[in-house]
Each structure stands twice: as C-alpha cells, then as structure tokens.
C-alpha cells in the first residue's frame, strides 16, 4: 500500500471567486511548473492556479466564456468536462511552451480544449486559445463504444491520450499520436480527421467486481508513464459512482504495464504530477469530491522504484 498525505484543500481567494464557491471541487488534471500548480476541474470554465510552496488560496483564469448553471444536474449536462492538462514543449506560436487543457470527448459538447501560452518562468501569458478537438476525438468512436479521455502526456515526439474504461466498457487504453501532426492541427483553421498511430489496451484489474480505470497520467524522463486509476462503481462515461479503490501504475515507453501499487485510501484521484529523484518517485495528486460543496484536496505520496 502507498500512503497518501493530505496537504491542503483547493480553496480560492474571495477576490477571485466572486459569487462562486470559495474552492474547486472537481479537480481533474494537474501540471506543476516551477513553484506554480495548475489545476483543471471538469465542471469549471476556469483554470485554478496555486502555489506549490504554500497553502494560500489560489486564483482563477477564465478559459471559456459563459456561465454554468448552479444545479448539479444542469451543470453536468453543460460543462466542457476538461479532464486532462498537459505541458506542451515550445512550438510555432509558443516559444516557451503551452498548457493544453483537454475535454473528455464523452459528449459532443465535451470536445473542446484550450491552449494557454507560457512565459520563460512557466507563468501563463496572453489570452486562452479555444480549440475544437473533434478531429482528434471523433475518430476514436471507431475504436471505443464510449470515448472518455482522462489524461494527456507528451513523450518524445508523441502526444498520448489515456482512455478511461468503466464497468460497462472495462478497456483502458493509451492512444498515441505524432506530436507534430497534432500541434500543426491545433493551429490550423481547417483540419481533417487525425488518426492515432497506435493504441495499447491495458487491464488494470478490479476490486469487488469494479474495474480500475485511468484518471490521469504524467511522463517520466525515460519515457515511462505514471498514471492514476480508480475503481468507480459506474456503468458509463457520464454518471458518477462511489469510489472504492485507487492506485498508481507505471507503463513503459511502449505502453506495456510495468507495475501497479494500491493507495491506502480510496480517494477519487483525478490529477497527478510525478517527479523522479534518483529512484524515488515524488507524487502530487488532486481529487474530485463529486460534490460541489466539498473542496478538492491536494495529496502527496512517495514511492521507491529500484529498477528505474
């Protein structure tokens, strides 16, 4: 069992929040750059920005226009469902790289994304650039009965998407695209369908009949990928269910499963940042509370990987 330590709740300053709750509740993706922690939440039109070094309330950066309904059911129907956040290395219009927020693709209104440019210090600069991710996500309907992207990482010259399974469709998969093809497409006004170069399907096991399914991922320097997964008792990619288990796993550069490690508590972990220090893997993780009145939390954990 890997021990989890709670570090803080993802509270938002009153000045940044306005009339909204003073927290993020449905954290779903995490990227740390220097001392800045960026968090997407699947029921928000904003990106959360927090300090890694302290527990001060964070602030918000708007990424989509509009206002989401207050009621949970209506909000769920209309939300953009940003489930993944990734750092992209420098490319044409972004000399210092960018953050890519990625919609799950589980409904037509969830095929949007956002590019956020960065300065040399990893601070967001400029205006968000909205993206139509349909050319990437729609072709995946040929491979999966329900598309549900939960993680995005860059490994060498590839962009890799992590497809999440559920009780109705248990298959998890790592979907690989040529990074240059995707980056060119993201900056083009007229693009056709983009097909993946490879798909690796993984069985993560189950607990009490509920399969473990991907919730996020992070890349290591050697090309291995660290991912989080939970056993959420739900039959499809739309409805929530109780979380009865959580784990971390490692897949190698080819997408083959190397190891799985259970967490000591069944937090619904939906975002992960992983840093390697020798053979020690330091983790930061964020949770989805599945309740708008409950703040998401930031957790930490450490594990040794002797064979890296």
mmCIF file of C-alpha atoms in Angstrom:
data_model
loop_
_atom_site.group_PDB
_atom_site.id
_atom_site.type_symbol
_atom_site.label_atom_id
_atom_site.label_comp_id
_atom_site.label_asym_id
_atom_site.label_seq_id
_atom_site.Cartn_x
_atom_site.Cartn_y
_atom_site.Cartn_z
ATOM 1 C CA UNK A 1 0.000 0.000 0.000
ATOM 2 C CA UNK A 2 1.179 3.506 -0.889
ATOM 3 C CA UNK A 3 0.442 6.004 1.883
ATOM 4 C CA UNK A 4 -1.302 9.278 0.969
ATOM 5 C CA UNK A 5 -0.802 12.516 2.910
ATOM 6 C CA UNK A 6 -3.305 15.363 2.694
ATOM 7 C CA UNK A 7 -1.551 18.702 2.121
ATOM 8 C CA UNK A 8 -4.386 21.190 1.595
ATOM 9 C CA UNK A 9 -7.806 21.910 0.201
ATOM 10 C CA UNK A 10 -8.018 23.695 -3.143
ATOM 11 C CA UNK A 11 -9.508 26.909 -1.833
ATOM 12 C CA UNK A 12 -9.938 30.025 -3.992
ATOM 13 C CA UNK A 13 -9.472 33.572 -2.724
ATOM 14 C CA UNK A 14 -12.658 35.537 -2.188
ATOM 15 C CA UNK A 15 -11.481 38.235 -4.627
ATOM 16 C CA UNK A 16 -11.024 35.616 -7.364
ATOM 17 C CA UNK A 17 -14.184 33.690 -6.657
ATOM 18 C CA UNK A 18 -16.816 36.419 -6.821
ATOM 19 C CA UNK A 19 -20.209 34.787 -6.159
ATOM 20 C CA UNK A 20 -18.996 31.221 -6.773
ATOM 21 C CA UNK A 21 -17.904 28.766 -4.042
ATOM 22 C CA UNK A 22 -14.532 29.516 -2.494
ATOM 23 C CA UNK A 23 -12.970 26.286 -3.790
ATOM 24 C CA UNK A 24 -12.571 23.913 -6.697
ATOM 25 C CA UNK A 25 -14.465 20.689 -6.095
ATOM 26 C CA UNK A 26 -13.989 18.543 -9.208
ATOM 27 C CA UNK A 27 -10.231 18.717 -9.810
ATOM 28 C CA UNK A 28 -9.400 16.566 -12.832
ATOM 29 C CA UNK A 29 -5.938 17.432 -14.146
ATOM 30 C CA UNK A 30 -2.681 18.741 -12.696
ATOM 31 C CA UNK A 31 0.554 20.261 -14.009
ATOM 32 C CA UNK A 32 3.312 21.753 -11.831
ATOM 33 C CA UNK A 33 5.780 24.187 -13.403
ATOM 34 C CA UNK A 34 8.467 25.511 -11.077
ATOM 35 C CA UNK A 35 6.537 26.621 -7.980
ATOM 36 C CA UNK A 36 3.189 27.011 -9.771
ATOM 37 C CA UNK A 37 0.472 24.372 -9.690
ATOM 38 C CA UNK A 38 -2.178 24.479 -12.424
ATOM 39 C CA UNK A 39 -5.418 22.547 -11.939
ATOM 40 C CA UNK A 40 -8.322 21.952 -14.311
ATOM 41 C CA UNK A 41 -11.695 20.983 -12.887
ATOM 42 C CA UNK A 42 -14.219 19.142 -15.039
ATOM 43 C CA UNK A 43 -17.158 21.354 -14.021
ATOM 44 C CA UNK A 44 -15.482 24.739 -14.450
ATOM 45 C CA UNK A 45 -14.932 27.393 -17.115
ATOM 46 C CA UNK A 46 -11.707 28.403 -15.368
ATOM 47 C CA UNK A 47 -8.233 27.091 -14.627
ATOM 48 C CA UNK A 48 -7.102 27.087 -10.991
ATOM 49 C CA UNK A 49 -3.656 28.469 -10.138
ATOM 50 C CA UNK A 50 -1.998 27.630 -6.818
ATOM 51 C CA UNK A 51 1.415 27.853 -5.191
ATOM 52 C CA UNK A 52 3.256 24.599 -4.577
ATOM 53 C CA UNK A 53 5.246 26.236 -1.769
ATOM 54 C CA UNK A 54 2.399 27.382 0.497
ATOM 55 C CA UNK A 55 -1.275 26.841 1.267
ATOM 56 C CA UNK A 56 -2.589 30.269 0.352
ATOM 57 C CA UNK A 57 -5.854 30.328 -1.594
ATOM 58 C CA UNK A 58 -5.427 30.149 -5.335
ATOM 59 C CA UNK A 59 -6.894 32.249 -8.114
ATOM 60 C CA UNK A 60 -8.726 31.518 -11.356
ATOM 61 C CA UNK A 61 -8.007 32.117 -15.028
ATOM 62 C CA UNK A 62 -11.042 32.075 -17.297
ATOM 63 C CA UNK A 63 -10.642 29.717 -20.253
ATOM 64 C CA UNK A 64 -14.206 29.660 -21.656
ATOM 65 C CA UNK A 65 -16.852 32.366 -21.885
ATOM 66 C CA UNK A 66 -20.286 31.953 -20.361
ATOM 67 C CA UNK A 67 -21.849 30.912 -17.069
ATOM 68 C CA UNK A 68 -22.621 27.361 -15.983
ATOM 69 C CA UNK A 69 -25.874 26.536 -14.146
ATOM 70 C CA UNK A 70 -25.800 26.252 -10.381
ATOM 71 C CA UNK A 71 -27.693 22.980 -10.082
ATOM 72 C CA UNK A 72 -25.508 19.863 -10.241
ATOM 73 C CA UNK A 73 -27.557 18.053 -12.909
ATOM 74 C CA UNK A 74 -27.792 21.031 -15.273
ATOM 75 C CA UNK A 75 -24.134 21.891 -14.721
ATOM 76 C CA UNK A 76 -23.148 18.320 -15.570
ATOM 77 C CA UNK A 77 -25.049 18.471 -18.876
ATOM 78 C CA UNK A 78 -23.473 21.751 -19.981
ATOM 79 C CA UNK A 79 -19.941 21.606 -18.586
ATOM 80 C CA UNK A 80 -16.975 21.376 -21.015
ATOM 81 C CA UNK A 81 -15.621 18.448 -18.961
ATOM 82 C CA UNK A 82 -11.949 19.361 -19.097
ATOM 83 C CA UNK A 83 -10.418 16.151 -17.760
ATOM 84 C CA UNK A 84 -6.737 16.478 -18.637
ATOM 85 C CA UNK A 85 -3.975 19.067 -18.544
ATOM 86 C CA UNK A 86 -0.584 18.695 -20.206
ATOM 87 C CA UNK A 87 2.557 20.746 -20.757
ATOM 88 C CA UNK A 88 3.499 21.121 -24.424
ATOM 89 C CA UNK A 89 7.107 21.949 -25.330
ATOM 90 C CA UNK A 90 7.905 25.026 -27.413
ATOM 91 C CA UNK A 91 6.296 25.139 -30.850
ATOM 92 C CA UNK A 92 5.413 27.648 -33.543
ATOM 93 C CA UNK A 93 3.394 30.338 -31.747
ATOM 94 C CA UNK A 94 4.514 29.354 -28.256
ATOM 95 C CA UNK A 95 8.286 29.814 -27.836
ATOM 96 C CA UNK A 96 8.158 28.839 -24.155
ATOM 97 C CA UNK A 97 5.606 26.072 -24.471
ATOM 98 C CA UNK A 98 1.954 25.976 -23.514
ATOM 99 C CA UNK A 99 -0.592 24.215 -21.370
ATOM 100 C CA UNK A 100 -3.138 22.082 -23.190
ATOM 101 C CA UNK A 101 -6.465 21.541 -21.404
ATOM 102 C CA UNK A 102 -8.348 18.644 -22.995
ATOM 103 C CA UNK A 103 -12.042 17.756 -22.957
ATOM 104 C CA UNK A 104 -13.108 14.164 -22.297
ATOM 105 C CA UNK A 105 -14.963 13.738 -25.595
ATOM 106 C CA UNK A 106 -17.701 11.759 -23.839
ATOM 107 C CA UNK A 107 -20.400 14.035 -25.321
ATOM 108 C CA UNK A 108 -20.398 16.357 -28.379
ATOM 109 C CA UNK A 109 -20.195 19.430 -26.112
ATOM 110 C CA UNK A 110 -17.136 17.917 -24.397
ATOM 111 C CA UNK A 111 -14.849 18.030 -27.437
ATOM 112 C CA UNK A 112 -13.314 21.386 -26.650
ATOM 113 C CA UNK A 113 -9.853 22.264 -25.444
ATOM 114 C CA UNK A 114 -7.730 25.276 -24.631
ATOM 115 C CA UNK A 115 -4.140 26.346 -25.319
ATOM 116 C CA UNK A 116 -2.565 28.662 -22.753
ATOM 117 C CA UNK A 117 0.806 30.177 -23.624
ATOM 118 C CA UNK A 118 3.601 30.358 -21.051
ATOM 119 C CA UNK A 119 6.435 32.791 -20.356
ATOM 120 C CA UNK A 120 10.016 31.649 -19.573
ATOM 121 C CA UNK A 121 9.067 31.141 -15.908
ATOM 122 C CA UNK A 122 6.054 28.937 -16.580
ATOM 123 C CA UNK A 123 3.543 31.731 -15.942
ATOM 124 C CA UNK A 124 0.504 31.873 -18.221
ATOM 125 C CA UNK A 125 0.619 34.829 -20.579
ATOM 126 C CA UNK A 126 -1.661 36.018 -23.344
ATOM 127 C CA UNK A 127 -5.242 35.042 -23.978
ATOM 128 C CA UNK A 128 -6.537 31.456 -23.956
ATOM 129 C CA UNK A 129 -6.943 29.935 -27.411
ATOM 130 C CA UNK A 130 -10.050 27.764 -27.719
ATOM 131 C CA UNK A 131 -9.735 24.527 -29.677
ATOM 132 C CA UNK A 132 -12.124 22.194 -31.428
ATOM 133 C CA UNK A 133 -10.785 18.728 -30.582
ATOM 134 C CA UNK A 134 -13.334 16.901 -32.758
ATOM 135 C CA UNK A 135 -10.766 15.926 -35.432
ATOM 136 C CA UNK A 136 -8.869 14.008 -32.737
ATOM 137 C CA UNK A 137 -11.771 12.729 -30.640
ATOM 138 C CA UNK A 138 -14.457 11.808 -33.180
ATOM 139 C CA UNK A 139 -12.327 9.169 -34.989
ATOM 140 C CA UNK A 140 -11.869 7.402 -31.642
ATOM 141 C CA UNK A 141 -15.540 6.384 -31.768
ATOM 142 C CA UNK A 142 -14.409 3.754 -34.272
ATOM 143 C CA UNK A 143 -12.240 2.194 -31.541
ATOM 144 C CA UNK A 144 -14.301 2.699 -28.369
ATOM 145 C CA UNK A 145 -18.018 2.478 -27.702
ATOM 146 C CA UNK A 146 -17.619 5.406 -25.275
ATOM 147 C CA UNK A 147 -14.763 7.878 -25.640
ATOM 148 C CA UNK A 148 -13.603 9.231 -22.283
ATOM 149 C CA UNK A 149 -10.157 10.855 -22.278
ATOM 150 C CA UNK A 150 -8.780 11.403 -18.771
ATOM 151 C CA UNK A 151 -5.059 12.027 -19.254
ATOM 152 C CA UNK A 152 -2.726 13.602 -21.813
ATOM 153 C CA UNK A 153 1.090 13.440 -21.821
ATOM 154 C CA UNK A 154 3.915 14.267 -24.199
ATOM 155 C CA UNK A 155 6.546 11.554 -24.590
ATOM 156 C CA UNK A 156 9.359 12.372 -27.002
ATOM 157 C CA UNK A 157 7.699 13.040 -30.379
ATOM 158 C CA UNK A 158 4.266 11.728 -29.400
ATOM 159 C CA UNK A 159 1.114 13.029 -27.742
ATOM 160 C CA UNK A 160 -0.535 10.222 -25.774
ATOM 161 C CA UNK A 161 -4.138 10.156 -24.595
ATOM 162 C CA UNK A 162 -5.374 7.951 -21.761
ATOM 163 C CA UNK A 163 -8.805 6.468 -22.457
ATOM 164 C CA UNK A 164 -10.766 5.546 -19.330
ATOM 165 C CA UNK A 165 -12.906 2.442 -19.103
ATOM 166 C CA UNK A 166 -15.814 1.697 -16.751
ATOM 167 C CA UNK A 167 -17.980 -1.264 -15.684
ATOM 168 C CA UNK A 168 -19.835 -1.203 -18.989
ATOM 169 C CA UNK A 169 -16.657 -0.877 -21.060
ATOM 170 C CA UNK A 170 -13.716 -2.035 -18.982
ATOM 171 C CA UNK A 171 -10.960 -1.378 -21.530
ATOM 172 C CA UNK A 172 -8.376 1.268 -20.689
ATOM 173 C CA UNK A 173 -6.095 2.358 -23.496
ATOM 174 C CA UNK A 174 -3.095 4.558 -24.270
ATOM 175 C CA UNK A 175 -3.649 6.256 -27.634
ATOM 176 C CA UNK A 176 -0.620 7.589 -29.476
ATOM 177 C CA UNK A 177 -0.399 10.432 -31.999
ATOM 178 C CA UNK A 178 2.529 12.099 -33.725
ATOM 179 C CA UNK A 179 3.052 15.288 -31.727
ATOM 180 C CA UNK A 180 3.990 17.409 -34.756
ATOM 181 C CA UNK A 181 0.777 16.383 -36.544
ATOM 182 C CA UNK A 182 -1.347 17.366 -33.548
ATOM 183 C CA UNK A 183 0.469 20.671 -32.984
ATOM 184 C CA UNK A 184 0.079 21.634 -36.640
ATOM 185 C CA UNK A 185 -3.603 20.723 -36.482
ATOM 186 C CA UNK A 186 -4.225 22.711 -33.314
ATOM 187 C CA UNK A 187 -3.034 25.846 -35.088
ATOM 188 C CA UNK A 188 -4.905 25.238 -38.344
ATOM 189 C CA UNK A 189 -8.378 26.591 -39.050
ATOM 190 C CA UNK A 190 -9.330 23.718 -41.365
ATOM 191 C CA UNK A 191 -8.252 20.204 -40.485
ATOM 192 C CA UNK A 192 -9.439 16.720 -41.258
ATOM 193 C CA UNK A 193 -9.638 13.688 -39.025
ATOM 194 C CA UNK A 194 -6.446 12.742 -37.194
ATOM 195 C CA UNK A 195 -5.971 9.023 -36.723
ATOM 196 C CA UNK A 196 -3.810 7.568 -33.935
ATOM 197 C CA UNK A 197 -0.544 5.875 -34.825
ATOM 198 C CA UNK A 198 -1.006 3.139 -32.201
ATOM 199 C CA UNK A 199 -3.321 2.042 -29.386
ATOM 200 C CA UNK A 200 -2.255 -0.033 -26.366
ATOM 201 C CA UNK A 201 -5.021 -1.585 -24.269
ATOM 202 C CA UNK A 202 -4.379 -2.306 -20.593
ATOM 203 C CA UNK A 203 -6.166 -4.340 -17.940
ATOM 204 C CA UNK A 204 -5.642 -2.740 -14.515
ATOM 205 C CA UNK A 205 -7.551 -5.352 -12.533
ATOM 206 C CA UNK A 206 -10.590 -4.804 -10.333
ATOM 207 C CA UNK A 207 -11.849 -4.712 -6.760
ATOM 208 C CA UNK A 208 -15.207 -6.209 -5.722
ATOM 209 C CA UNK A 209 -16.101 -6.543 -9.379
ATOM 210 C CA UNK A 210 -15.375 -2.892 -10.210
ATOM 211 C CA UNK A 211 -12.511 -2.367 -12.689
ATOM 212 C CA UNK A 212 -9.744 0.137 -12.109
ATOM 213 C CA UNK A 213 -9.759 2.816 -14.798
ATOM 214 C CA UNK A 214 -7.372 5.607 -15.792
ATOM 215 C CA UNK A 215 -7.915 9.073 -14.321
ATOM 216 C CA UNK A 216 -4.698 10.925 -15.276
ATOM 217 C CA UNK A 217 -1.059 10.445 -16.245
ATOM 218 C CA UNK A 218 2.380 12.075 -16.169
ATOM 219 C CA UNK A 219 5.527 11.322 -18.177
ATOM 220 C CA UNK A 220 8.934 10.475 -16.711
ATOM 221 C CA UNK A 221 12.246 11.478 -18.358
ATOM 222 C CA UNK A 222 12.940 7.941 -19.630
ATOM 223 C CA UNK A 223 9.607 7.765 -21.460
ATOM 224 C CA UNK A 224 7.804 5.706 -18.827
ATOM 225 C CA UNK A 225 4.370 6.985 -17.832
ATOM 226 C CA UNK A 226 2.971 7.185 -14.309
ATOM 227 C CA UNK A 227 -0.804 7.022 -14.139
ATOM 228 C CA UNK A 228 -3.535 7.189 -11.530
ATOM 229 C CA UNK A 229 -6.590 4.953 -11.644
ATOM 230 C CA UNK A 230 -9.692 4.464 -9.523
ATOM 231 C CA UNK A 231 -12.370 1.828 -9.177
ATOM 232 C CA UNK A 232 -15.542 3.912 -9.580
ATOM 233 C CA UNK A 233 -18.771 1.946 -9.479
ATOM 234 C CA UNK A 234 -20.425 3.374 -12.603
ATOM 235 C CA UNK A 235 -21.677 1.762 -15.810
ATOM 236 C CA UNK A 236 -20.775 4.512 -18.280
ATOM 237 C CA UNK A 237 -18.680 7.582 -19.048
ATOM 238 C CA UNK A 238 -21.335 10.071 -17.914
ATOM 239 C CA UNK A 239 -22.646 9.070 -14.480
ATOM 240 C CA UNK A 240 -20.606 9.276 -11.273
ATOM 241 C CA UNK A 241 -20.439 6.458 -8.751
ATOM 242 C CA UNK A 242 -18.826 5.615 -5.415
ATOM 243 C CA UNK A 243 -15.053 5.225 -5.498
ATOM 244 C CA UNK A 244 -13.983 2.012 -3.753
ATOM 245 C CA UNK A 245 -10.281 1.916 -4.594
ATOM 246 C CA UNK A 246 -7.386 3.932 -6.019
ATOM 247 C CA UNK A 247 -3.955 3.053 -7.329
ATOM 248 C CA UNK A 248 -0.892 4.290 -9.152
ATOM 249 C CA UNK A 249 0.693 2.411 -12.026
ATOM 250 C CA UNK A 250 3.646 2.646 -14.363
ATOM 251 C CA UNK A 251 3.584 1.850 -18.074
ATOM 252 C CA UNK A 252 6.749 1.716 -20.147
ATOM 253 C CA UNK A 253 7.502 3.731 -23.258
ATOM 254 C CA UNK A 254 5.793 1.111 -25.422
ATOM 255 C CA UNK A 255 2.582 1.311 -23.407
ATOM 256 C CA UNK A 256 3.094 -2.026 -21.643
ATOM 257 C CA UNK A 257 2.159 -2.280 -17.977
ATOM 258 C CA UNK A 258 5.145 -2.447 -15.612
ATOM 259 C CA UNK A 259 3.626 -2.269 -12.130
ATOM 260 C CA UNK A 260 0.550 -1.385 -10.052
ATOM 261 C CA UNK A 261 0.506 -0.067 -6.481
ATOM 262 C CA UNK A 262 -2.645 0.438 -4.388
ATOM 263 C CA UNK A 263 -3.167 3.562 -2.311
ATOM 264 C CA UNK A 264 -4.090 3.157 1.331
ATOM 265 C CA UNK A 265 -7.367 5.101 0.960
ATOM 266 C CA UNK A 266 -9.951 5.231 -1.837
ATOM 267 C CA UNK A 267 -9.667 8.901 -2.700
ATOM 268 C CA UNK A 268 -11.093 9.664 -6.139
ATOM 269 C CA UNK A 269 -7.758 10.822 -7.536
ATOM 270 C CA UNK A 270 -8.142 12.556 -10.890
ATOM 271 C CA UNK A 271 -4.904 14.514 -11.372
ATOM 272 C CA UNK A 272 -1.255 13.544 -10.954
ATOM 273 C CA UNK A 273 2.164 15.183 -11.110
ATOM 274 C CA UNK A 274 5.214 12.902 -10.821
ATOM 275 C CA UNK A 275 8.852 13.860 -10.238
ATOM 276 C CA UNK A 276 11.769 11.421 -10.211
ATOM 277 C CA UNK A 277 14.656 11.950 -7.766
ATOM 278 C CA UNK A 278 17.056 9.076 -8.259
ATOM 279 C CA UNK A 279 14.912 6.017 -7.641
ATOM 280 C CA UNK A 280 12.372 7.953 -5.568
ATOM 281 C CA UNK A 281 9.128 8.977 -7.187
ATOM 282 C CA UNK A 282 7.520 12.055 -5.604
ATOM 283 C CA UNK A 283 3.824 12.479 -6.343
ATOM 284 C CA UNK A 284 1.295 15.271 -6.052
ATOM 285 C CA UNK A 285 -2.324 14.315 -6.634
ATOM 286 C CA UNK A 286 -5.669 16.134 -6.703
ATOM 287 C CA UNK A 287 -9.140 14.721 -6.100
ATOM 288 C CA UNK A 288 -12.664 15.077 -7.422
ATOM 289 C CA UNK A 289 -15.042 15.350 -4.476
ATOM 290 C CA UNK A 290 -18.139 14.583 -6.629
ATOM 291 C CA UNK A 291 -19.917 17.184 -4.512
ATOM 292 C CA UNK A 292 -19.806 20.927 -5.358
ATOM 293 C CA UNK A 293 -19.980 21.797 -1.663
ATOM 294 C CA UNK A 294 -16.806 19.840 -0.808
ATOM 295 C CA UNK A 295 -13.354 21.178 -1.811
ATOM 296 C CA UNK A 296 -10.984 19.037 -3.824
ATOM 297 C CA UNK A 297 -7.806 18.209 -1.923
ATOM 298 C CA UNK A 298 -4.116 18.098 -2.767
ATOM 299 C CA UNK A 299 -2.372 14.905 -1.659
ATOM 300 C CA UNK A 300 1.246 13.810 -1.694
ATOM 301 C CA UNK A 301 2.946 10.442 -1.726
ATOM 302 C CA UNK A 302 6.380 8.936 -2.284
ATOM 303 C CA UNK A 303 7.438 5.539 -3.559
ATOM 304 C CA UNK A 304 10.737 3.894 -4.468
ATOM 305 C CA UNK A 305 11.261 2.331 -7.886
ATOM 306 C CA UNK A 306 14.515 0.363 -7.625
ATOM 307 C CA UNK A 307 14.654 -0.759 -11.252
ATOM 308 C CA UNK A 308 14.499 2.676 -12.882
#
